[in-house]
mmCIF file with all atom_site columns, C-alpha atoms in Angstrom:
data_model
loop_
_atom_site.group_PDB
_atom_site.id
_atom_site.type_symbol
_atom_site.label_atom_id
_atom_site.label_alt_id
_atom_site.label_comp_id
_atom_site.label_asym_id
_atom_site.label_entity_id
_atom_site.label_seq_id
_atom_site.pdbx_PDB_ins_code
_atom_site.Cartn_x
_atom_site.Cartn_y
_atom_site.Cartn_z
_atom_site.occupancy
_atom_site.B_iso_or_equiv
_atom_site.pdbx_formal_charge
_atom_site.auth_seq_id
_atom_site.auth_comp_id
_atom_site.auth_asym_id
_atom_site.auth_atom_id
_atom_site.pdbx_PDB_model_num
ATOM 1   C CA . SER A 1 1   ? -12.228 -10.380 7.317   1.00 36.00 ? 1   SER A CA 1
ATOM 2   C CA . ALA A 1 2   ? -10.772 -13.460 5.723   1.00 36.00 ? 2   ALA A CA 1
ATOM 3   C CA . ARG A 1 3   ? -7.206  -14.320 6.579   1.00 34.00 ? 3   ARG A CA 1
ATOM 4   C CA . ALA A 1 4   ? -4.767  -13.859 3.766   1.00 40.00 ? 4   ALA A CA 1
ATOM 5   C CA . HIS A 1 5   ? -1.270  -15.163 3.195   1.00 38.00 ? 5   HIS A CA 1
ATOM 6   C CA . PHE A 1 6   ? 1.146   -13.301 0.981   1.00 40.00 ? 6   PHE A CA 1
ATOM 7   C CA . GLN A 1 7   ? 4.237   -14.726 -0.687  1.00 39.00 ? 7   GLN A CA 1
ATOM 8   C CA . TYR A 1 8   ? 7.082   -12.491 -1.873  1.00 35.00 ? 8   TYR A CA 1
ATOM 9   C CA . ALA A 1 9   ? 9.610   -13.565 -4.457  1.00 33.00 ? 9   ALA A CA 1
ATOM 10  C CA . SER A 1 10  ? 9.555   -11.417 -7.577  1.00 30.00 ? 10  SER A CA 1
ATOM 11  C CA . ARG A 1 11  ? 5.820   -11.081 -6.968  1.00 34.00 ? 11  ARG A CA 1
ATOM 12  C CA . VAL A 1 12  ? 3.389   -11.524 -4.119  1.00 38.00 ? 12  VAL A CA 1
ATOM 13  C CA . ALA A 1 13  ? 0.648   -14.139 -3.888  1.00 36.00 ? 13  ALA A CA 1
ATOM 14  C CA . ILE A 1 14  ? -2.347  -14.746 -1.663  1.00 35.00 ? 14  ILE A CA 1
ATOM 15  C CA . GLY A 1 15  ? -3.288  -18.394 -1.831  1.00 34.00 ? 15  GLY A CA 1
ATOM 16  C CA . SER A 1 16  ? -3.708  -19.001 -5.554  1.00 32.00 ? 16  SER A CA 1
ATOM 17  C CA . ARG A 1 17  ? -3.966  -15.280 -6.356  1.00 36.00 ? 17  ARG A CA 1
ATOM 18  C CA . GLU A 1 18  ? -0.855  -13.485 -7.501  1.00 40.00 ? 18  GLU A CA 1
ATOM 19  C CA . ARG A 1 19  ? 0.012   -9.808  -7.184  1.00 45.00 ? 19  ARG A CA 1
ATOM 20  C CA . LYS A 1 20  ? 1.426   -8.528  -10.435 1.00 42.00 ? 20  LYS A CA 1
ATOM 21  C CA . PRO A 1 21  ? 3.441   -5.340  -10.788 1.00 40.00 ? 21  PRO A CA 1
ATOM 22  C CA . VAL A 1 22  ? 1.254   -2.275  -11.257 1.00 39.00 ? 22  VAL A CA 1
ATOM 23  C CA . ASP A 1 23  ? 2.195   -1.909  -14.952 1.00 38.00 ? 23  ASP A CA 1
ATOM 24  C CA . ALA A 1 24  ? 1.366   -5.549  -15.644 1.00 37.00 ? 24  ALA A CA 1
ATOM 25  C CA . MET A 1 25  ? -2.014  -5.081  -13.991 1.00 38.00 ? 25  MET A CA 1
ATOM 26  C CA . ALA A 1 26  ? -2.852  -2.238  -16.363 1.00 38.00 ? 26  ALA A CA 1
ATOM 27  C CA . ASP A 1 27  ? -2.161  -4.535  -19.319 1.00 40.00 ? 27  ASP A CA 1
ATOM 28  C CA . ALA A 1 28  ? -4.415  -7.290  -18.021 1.00 40.00 ? 28  ALA A CA 1
ATOM 29  C CA . GLU A 1 29  ? -7.907  -7.571  -19.522 1.00 40.00 ? 29  GLU A CA 1
ATOM 30  C CA . GLY A 1 30  ? -10.079 -4.972  -17.850 1.00 46.00 ? 30  GLY A CA 1
ATOM 31  C CA . GLY A 1 31  ? -7.140  -3.803  -15.743 1.00 47.00 ? 31  GLY A CA 1
ATOM 32  C CA . LYS A 1 32  ? -6.424  -0.839  -17.967 1.00 45.00 ? 32  LYS A CA 1
ATOM 33  C CA . LYS A 1 33  ? -10.008 0.405   -17.728 1.00 47.00 ? 33  LYS A CA 1
ATOM 34  C CA . GLN A 1 34  ? -9.991  -0.059  -13.937 1.00 48.00 ? 34  GLN A CA 1
ATOM 35  C CA . ALA A 1 35  ? -6.664  1.771   -13.638 1.00 47.00 ? 35  ALA A CA 1
ATOM 36  C CA . GLN A 1 36  ? -8.011  4.676   -15.737 1.00 47.00 ? 36  GLN A CA 1
ATOM 37  C CA . GLN A 1 37  ? -11.164 4.891   -13.607 1.00 46.00 ? 37  GLN A CA 1
ATOM 38  C CA . GLN A 1 38  ? -9.125  4.902   -10.419 1.00 47.00 ? 38  GLN A CA 1
ATOM 39  C CA . GLU A 1 39  ? -6.754  7.547   -11.785 1.00 47.00 ? 39  GLU A CA 1
ATOM 40  C CA . THR A 1 40  ? -9.726  9.714   -12.741 1.00 45.00 ? 40  THR A CA 1
ATOM 41  C CA . LYS A 1 41  ? -11.181 9.348   -9.235  1.00 53.00 ? 41  LYS A CA 1
ATOM 42  C CA . THR A 1 42  ? -7.895  10.209  -7.559  1.00 51.00 ? 42  THR A CA 1
ATOM 43  C CA . HIS A 1 43  ? -6.737  12.841  -10.055 1.00 60.00 ? 43  HIS A CA 1
ATOM 44  C CA . ASP A 1 44  ? -5.682  15.998  -8.293  1.00 66.00 ? 44  ASP A CA 1
ATOM 45  C CA . GLN A 1 45  ? -5.275  14.184  -4.977  1.00 92.00 ? 45  GLN A CA 1
ATOM 46  C CA . HIS A 1 46  ? -1.685  15.023  -4.229  1.00 96.00 ? 46  HIS A CA 1
ATOM 47  C CA . SER A 1 47  ? -0.740  13.127  -1.087  1.00 97.00 ? 47  SER A CA 1
ATOM 48  C CA . ILE A 1 48  ? 1.948   13.573  1.525   1.00 98.00 ? 48  ILE A CA 1
ATOM 49  C CA . LEU A 1 49  ? 2.842   10.537  3.623   1.00 98.00 ? 49  LEU A CA 1
ATOM 50  C CA . LEU A 1 50  ? 4.376   11.440  6.999   1.00 97.00 ? 50  LEU A CA 1
ATOM 51  C CA . ILE A 1 51  ? 6.407   8.638   8.573   1.00 96.00 ? 51  ILE A CA 1
ATOM 52  C CA . GLN A 1 52  ? 8.501   8.283   11.708  1.00 96.00 ? 52  GLN A CA 1
ATOM 53  C CA . PRO A 1 53  ? 9.788   4.686   11.924  1.00 93.00 ? 53  PRO A CA 1
ATOM 54  C CA . SER A 1 54  ? 11.286  4.913   15.424  1.00 93.00 ? 54  SER A CA 1
ATOM 55  C CA . LYS A 1 55  ? 11.071  6.992   18.585  1.00 93.00 ? 55  LYS A CA 1
ATOM 56  C CA . HIS A 1 56  ? 13.981  9.137   17.415  1.00 94.00 ? 56  HIS A CA 1
ATOM 57  C CA . ASP A 1 57  ? 12.830  12.430  15.909  1.00 93.00 ? 57  ASP A CA 1
ATOM 58  C CA . SER A 1 58  ? 15.681  12.234  13.404  1.00 95.00 ? 58  SER A CA 1
ATOM 59  C CA . THR A 1 59  ? 13.844  9.394   11.610  1.00 94.00 ? 59  THR A CA 1
ATOM 60  C CA . ARG A 1 60  ? 10.932  11.639  10.618  1.00 96.00 ? 60  ARG A CA 1
ATOM 61  C CA . SER A 1 61  ? 10.408  11.938  6.894   1.00 96.00 ? 61  SER A CA 1
ATOM 62  C CA . TYR A 1 62  ? 7.770   12.611  4.307   1.00 96.00 ? 62  TYR A CA 1
ATOM 63  C CA . GLN A 1 63  ? 7.101   11.404  0.793   1.00 97.00 ? 63  GLN A CA 1
ATOM 64  C CA . ASN A 1 64  ? 5.070   13.136  -1.929  1.00 97.00 ? 64  ASN A CA 1
ATOM 65  C CA . PHE A 1 65  ? 2.764   11.155  -4.220  1.00 97.00 ? 65  PHE A CA 1
ATOM 66  C CA . ARG A 1 66  ? 0.423   12.088  -7.058  1.00 97.00 ? 66  ARG A CA 1
ATOM 67  C CA . THR A 1 67  ? -2.319  9.872   -5.601  1.00 96.00 ? 67  THR A CA 1
ATOM 68  C CA . PRO A 1 68  ? -3.044  8.013   -2.359  1.00 97.00 ? 68  PRO A CA 1
ATOM 69  C CA . SER A 1 69  ? -2.689  4.725   -4.290  1.00 95.00 ? 69  SER A CA 1
ATOM 70  C CA . GLU A 1 70  ? 0.962   5.539   -4.929  1.00 96.00 ? 70  GLU A CA 1
ATOM 71  C CA . ALA A 1 71  ? 1.424   6.004   -1.177  1.00 97.00 ? 71  ALA A CA 1
ATOM 72  C CA . TRP A 1 72  ? -0.161  2.612   -0.455  1.00 96.00 ? 72  TRP A CA 1
ATOM 73  C CA . GLU A 1 73  ? 2.163   0.987   -3.000  1.00 95.00 ? 73  GLU A CA 1
ATOM 74  C CA . TYR A 1 74  ? 5.139   2.727   -1.365  1.00 96.00 ? 74  TYR A CA 1
ATOM 75  C CA . LEU A 1 75  ? 4.155   1.300   2.040   1.00 97.00 ? 75  LEU A CA 1
ATOM 76  C CA . LEU A 1 76  ? 3.792   -2.205  0.572   1.00 94.00 ? 76  LEU A CA 1
ATOM 77  C CA . ARG A 1 77  ? 7.218   -1.969  -1.084  1.00 94.00 ? 77  ARG A CA 1
ATOM 78  C CA . SER A 1 78  ? 8.748   -0.670  2.158   1.00 95.00 ? 78  SER A CA 1
ATOM 79  C CA . PHE A 1 79  ? 7.331   -3.615  4.075   1.00 95.00 ? 79  PHE A CA 1
ATOM 80  C CA . GLU A 1 80  ? 8.513   -6.141  1.471   1.00 92.00 ? 80  GLU A CA 1
ATOM 81  C CA . THR A 1 81  ? 11.976  -4.519  1.446   1.00 93.00 ? 81  THR A CA 1
ATOM 82  C CA . ARG A 1 82  ? 12.118  -4.824  5.229   1.00 93.00 ? 82  ARG A CA 1
ATOM 83  C CA . LEU A 1 83  ? 11.220  -8.511  4.987   1.00 93.00 ? 83  LEU A CA 1
ATOM 84  C CA . ARG A 1 84  ? 14.015  -9.086  2.453   1.00 92.00 ? 84  ARG A CA 1
ATOM 85  C CA . GLU A 1 85  ? 16.483  -7.300  4.766   1.00 93.00 ? 85  GLU A CA 1
ATOM 86  C CA . LEU A 1 86  ? 15.453  -9.551  7.664   1.00 91.00 ? 86  LEU A CA 1
ATOM 87  C CA . ASN A 1 87  ? 15.636  -12.707 5.508   1.00 91.00 ? 87  ASN A CA 1
ATOM 88  C CA . PRO A 1 88  ? 18.446  -12.113 2.982   1.00 91.00 ? 88  PRO A CA 1
ATOM 89  C CA . LEU A 1 89  ? 18.990  -15.803 2.182   1.00 91.00 ? 89  LEU A CA 1
ATOM 90  C CA . ALA A 1 90  ? 15.356  -16.767 1.713   1.00 89.00 ? 90  ALA A CA 1
ATOM 91  C CA . PRO A 1 91  ? 14.405  -17.400 -1.943  1.00 89.00 ? 91  PRO A CA 1
ATOM 92  C CA . SER A 1 92  ? 10.866  -16.261 -1.168  1.00 87.00 ? 92  SER A CA 1
ATOM 93  C CA . ILE A 1 93  ? 9.273   -14.674 1.849   1.00 84.00 ? 93  ILE A CA 1
ATOM 94  C CA . GLY A 1 94  ? 5.708   -15.231 2.971   1.00 80.00 ? 94  GLY A CA 1
ATOM 95  C CA . TYR A 1 95  ? 3.704   -12.884 5.150   1.00 80.00 ? 95  TYR A CA 1
ATOM 96  C CA . GLY A 1 96  ? 0.187   -12.575 6.366   1.00 79.00 ? 96  GLY A CA 1
ATOM 97  C CA . GLU A 1 97  ? -2.203  -9.707  6.817   1.00 86.00 ? 97  GLU A CA 1
ATOM 98  C CA . THR A 1 98  ? -1.312  -9.656  10.506  1.00 89.00 ? 98  THR A CA 1
ATOM 99  C CA . ALA A 1 99  ? 2.404   -9.156  9.756   1.00 91.00 ? 99  ALA A CA 1
ATOM 100 C CA . LEU A 1 100 ? 1.626   -6.262  7.405   1.00 92.00 ? 100 LEU A CA 1
ATOM 101 C CA . GLN A 1 101 ? -0.626  -4.624  9.995   1.00 94.00 ? 101 GLN A CA 1
ATOM 102 C CA . GLN A 1 102 ? 2.017   -5.166  12.694  1.00 95.00 ? 102 GLN A CA 1
ATOM 103 C CA . TYR A 1 103 ? 4.639   -3.473  10.504  1.00 96.00 ? 103 TYR A CA 1
ATOM 104 C CA . LEU A 1 104 ? 2.367   -0.455  10.046  1.00 97.00 ? 104 LEU A CA 1
ATOM 105 C CA . ASP A 1 105 ? 1.584   -0.402  13.789  1.00 97.00 ? 105 ASP A CA 1
ATOM 106 C CA . GLU A 1 106 ? 5.291   -0.461  14.700  1.00 96.00 ? 106 GLU A CA 1
ATOM 107 C CA . LEU A 1 107 ? 5.920   2.812   12.886  1.00 96.00 ? 107 LEU A CA 1
ATOM 108 C CA . LYS A 1 108 ? 6.056   5.517   15.569  1.00 96.00 ? 108 LYS A CA 1
ATOM 109 C CA . GLU A 1 109 ? 4.036   7.950   13.430  1.00 97.00 ? 109 GLU A CA 1
ATOM 110 C CA . LEU A 1 110 ? 2.053   7.328   10.265  1.00 97.00 ? 110 LEU A CA 1
ATOM 111 C CA . VAL A 1 111 ? -0.233  9.974   8.765   1.00 97.00 ? 111 VAL A CA 1
ATOM 112 C CA . ILE A 1 112 ? -1.271  10.888  5.241   1.00 97.00 ? 112 ILE A CA 1
ATOM 113 C CA . LEU A 1 113 ? -2.424  14.273  4.005   1.00 98.00 ? 113 LEU A CA 1
ATOM 114 C CA . VAL A 1 114 ? -4.603  14.037  0.881   1.00 97.00 ? 114 VAL A CA 1
ATOM 115 C CA . HIS A 1 115 ? -5.461  17.088  -1.186  1.00 96.00 ? 115 HIS A CA 1
ATOM 116 C CA . ASP A 1 116 ? -9.200  17.698  -1.502  1.00 95.00 ? 116 ASP A CA 1
ATOM 117 C CA . PRO A 1 117 ? -9.746  19.846  -4.607  1.00 93.00 ? 117 PRO A CA 1
ATOM 118 C CA . GLU A 1 118 ? -13.233 20.883  -3.467  1.00 92.00 ? 118 GLU A CA 1
ATOM 119 C CA . LEU A 1 119 ? -11.876 22.276  -0.188  1.00 92.00 ? 119 LEU A CA 1
ATOM 120 C CA . HIS A 1 120 ? -8.615  23.521  -1.701  1.00 92.00 ? 120 HIS A CA 1
ATOM 121 C CA . ALA A 1 121 ? -6.972  21.999  1.377   1.00 95.00 ? 121 ALA A CA 1
ATOM 122 C CA . TYR A 1 122 ? -5.450  18.778  2.659   1.00 96.00 ? 122 TYR A CA 1
ATOM 123 C CA . ARG A 1 123 ? -7.372  16.242  4.714   1.00 96.00 ? 123 ARG A CA 1
ATOM 124 C CA . SER A 1 124 ? -5.472  14.307  7.367   1.00 97.00 ? 124 SER A CA 1
ATOM 125 C CA . TYR A 1 125 ? -5.974  10.558  7.764   1.00 98.00 ? 125 TYR A CA 1
ATOM 126 C CA . ASP A 1 126 ? -4.700  8.404   10.619  1.00 97.00 ? 126 ASP A CA 1
ATOM 127 C CA . ARG A 1 127 ? -2.988  5.032   10.904  1.00 97.00 ? 127 ARG A CA 1
ATOM 128 C CA . LYS A 1 128 ? -6.258  3.073   11.098  1.00 97.00 ? 128 LYS A CA 1
ATOM 129 C CA . TYR A 1 129 ? -7.431  4.549   7.791   1.00 98.00 ? 129 TYR A CA 1
ATOM 130 C CA . ILE A 1 130 ? -4.029  3.964   6.172   1.00 98.00 ? 130 ILE A CA 1
ATOM 131 C CA . LYS A 1 131 ? -3.916  0.324   7.283   1.00 97.00 ? 131 LYS A CA 1
ATOM 132 C CA . GLN A 1 132 ? -7.339  -0.366  5.780   1.00 96.00 ? 132 GLN A CA 1
ATOM 133 C CA . GLN A 1 133 ? -6.455  1.424   2.540   1.00 97.00 ? 133 GLN A CA 1
ATOM 134 C CA . VAL A 1 134 ? -3.173  -0.493  2.158   1.00 95.00 ? 134 VAL A CA 1
ATOM 135 C CA . LEU A 1 135 ? -4.996  -3.815  2.623   1.00 93.00 ? 135 LEU A CA 1
ATOM 136 C CA . ASP A 1 136 ? -7.750  -2.760  0.205   1.00 92.00 ? 136 ASP A CA 1
ATOM 137 C CA . HIS A 1 137 ? -5.136  -1.608  -2.320  1.00 90.00 ? 137 HIS A CA 1
ATOM 138 C CA . LEU A 1 138 ? -3.345  -4.939  -2.143  1.00 85.00 ? 138 LEU A CA 1
ATOM 139 C CA . SER A 1 139 ? -6.588  -6.891  -2.517  1.00 84.00 ? 139 SER A CA 1
ATOM 140 C CA . ALA A 1 140 ? -7.637  -4.791  -5.523  1.00 83.00 ? 140 ALA A CA 1
ATOM 141 C CA . MET A 1 141 ? -4.322  -5.508  -7.245  1.00 77.00 ? 141 MET A CA 1
ATOM 142 C CA . LEU A 1 142 ? -4.762  -9.250  -6.936  1.00 71.00 ? 142 LEU A CA 1
ATOM 143 C CA . PRO A 1 143 ? -6.710  -11.143 -9.579  1.00 69.00 ? 143 PRO A CA 1
ATOM 144 C CA . ALA A 1 144 ? -9.716  -13.040 -8.268  1.00 68.00 ? 144 ALA A CA 1
ATOM 145 C CA . PRO A 1 145 ? -8.961  -16.664 -7.429  1.00 68.00 ? 145 PRO A CA 1
ATOM 146 C CA . ALA A 1 146 ? -9.908  -19.227 -10.041 1.00 66.00 ? 146 ALA A CA 1
ATOM 147 C CA . ASN A 1 147 ? -13.330 -20.732 -9.411  1.00 65.00 ? 147 ASN A CA 1
ATOM 148 C CA . PRO A 1 148 ? -12.756 -24.501 -9.031  1.00 61.00 ? 148 PRO A CA 1
ATOM 149 C CA . ASP A 1 149 ? -16.460 -25.195 -9.652  1.00 63.00 ? 149 ASP A CA 1
ATOM 150 C CA . LYS A 1 150 ? -16.297 -24.127 -13.294 1.00 56.00 ? 150 LYS A CA 1
#
């Protein structure tokens, strides 16, 4: 996979691509249609994210989301918040794919339960799956880089 570099200020960028807030993405040309298609695909996929940041059992928690995409966004925001806490004076904070994966790996426990309407049950997904989905989610939110050849 290609190496990516992210930049956090009020938005995140990879190279010349910029991550816009989710609402702004929906307003972008074609973004609204893509967001509707994704929502249709993930409709009825209530998700429960189980997290334990440290070895202490008292840090266990869970978060409910309407869709897995909301859980991926939550994990991205958590990571970016952590970066701001570690670098409070920095006007912008850059991070790479490796740093994001390391953050997810450092969580003691990370599991998501996704409702499968056909089974009428929840499917469990592990850290490896979550890491890939978070990276895919971030990439999908970023506009394609401008083609310098045109």
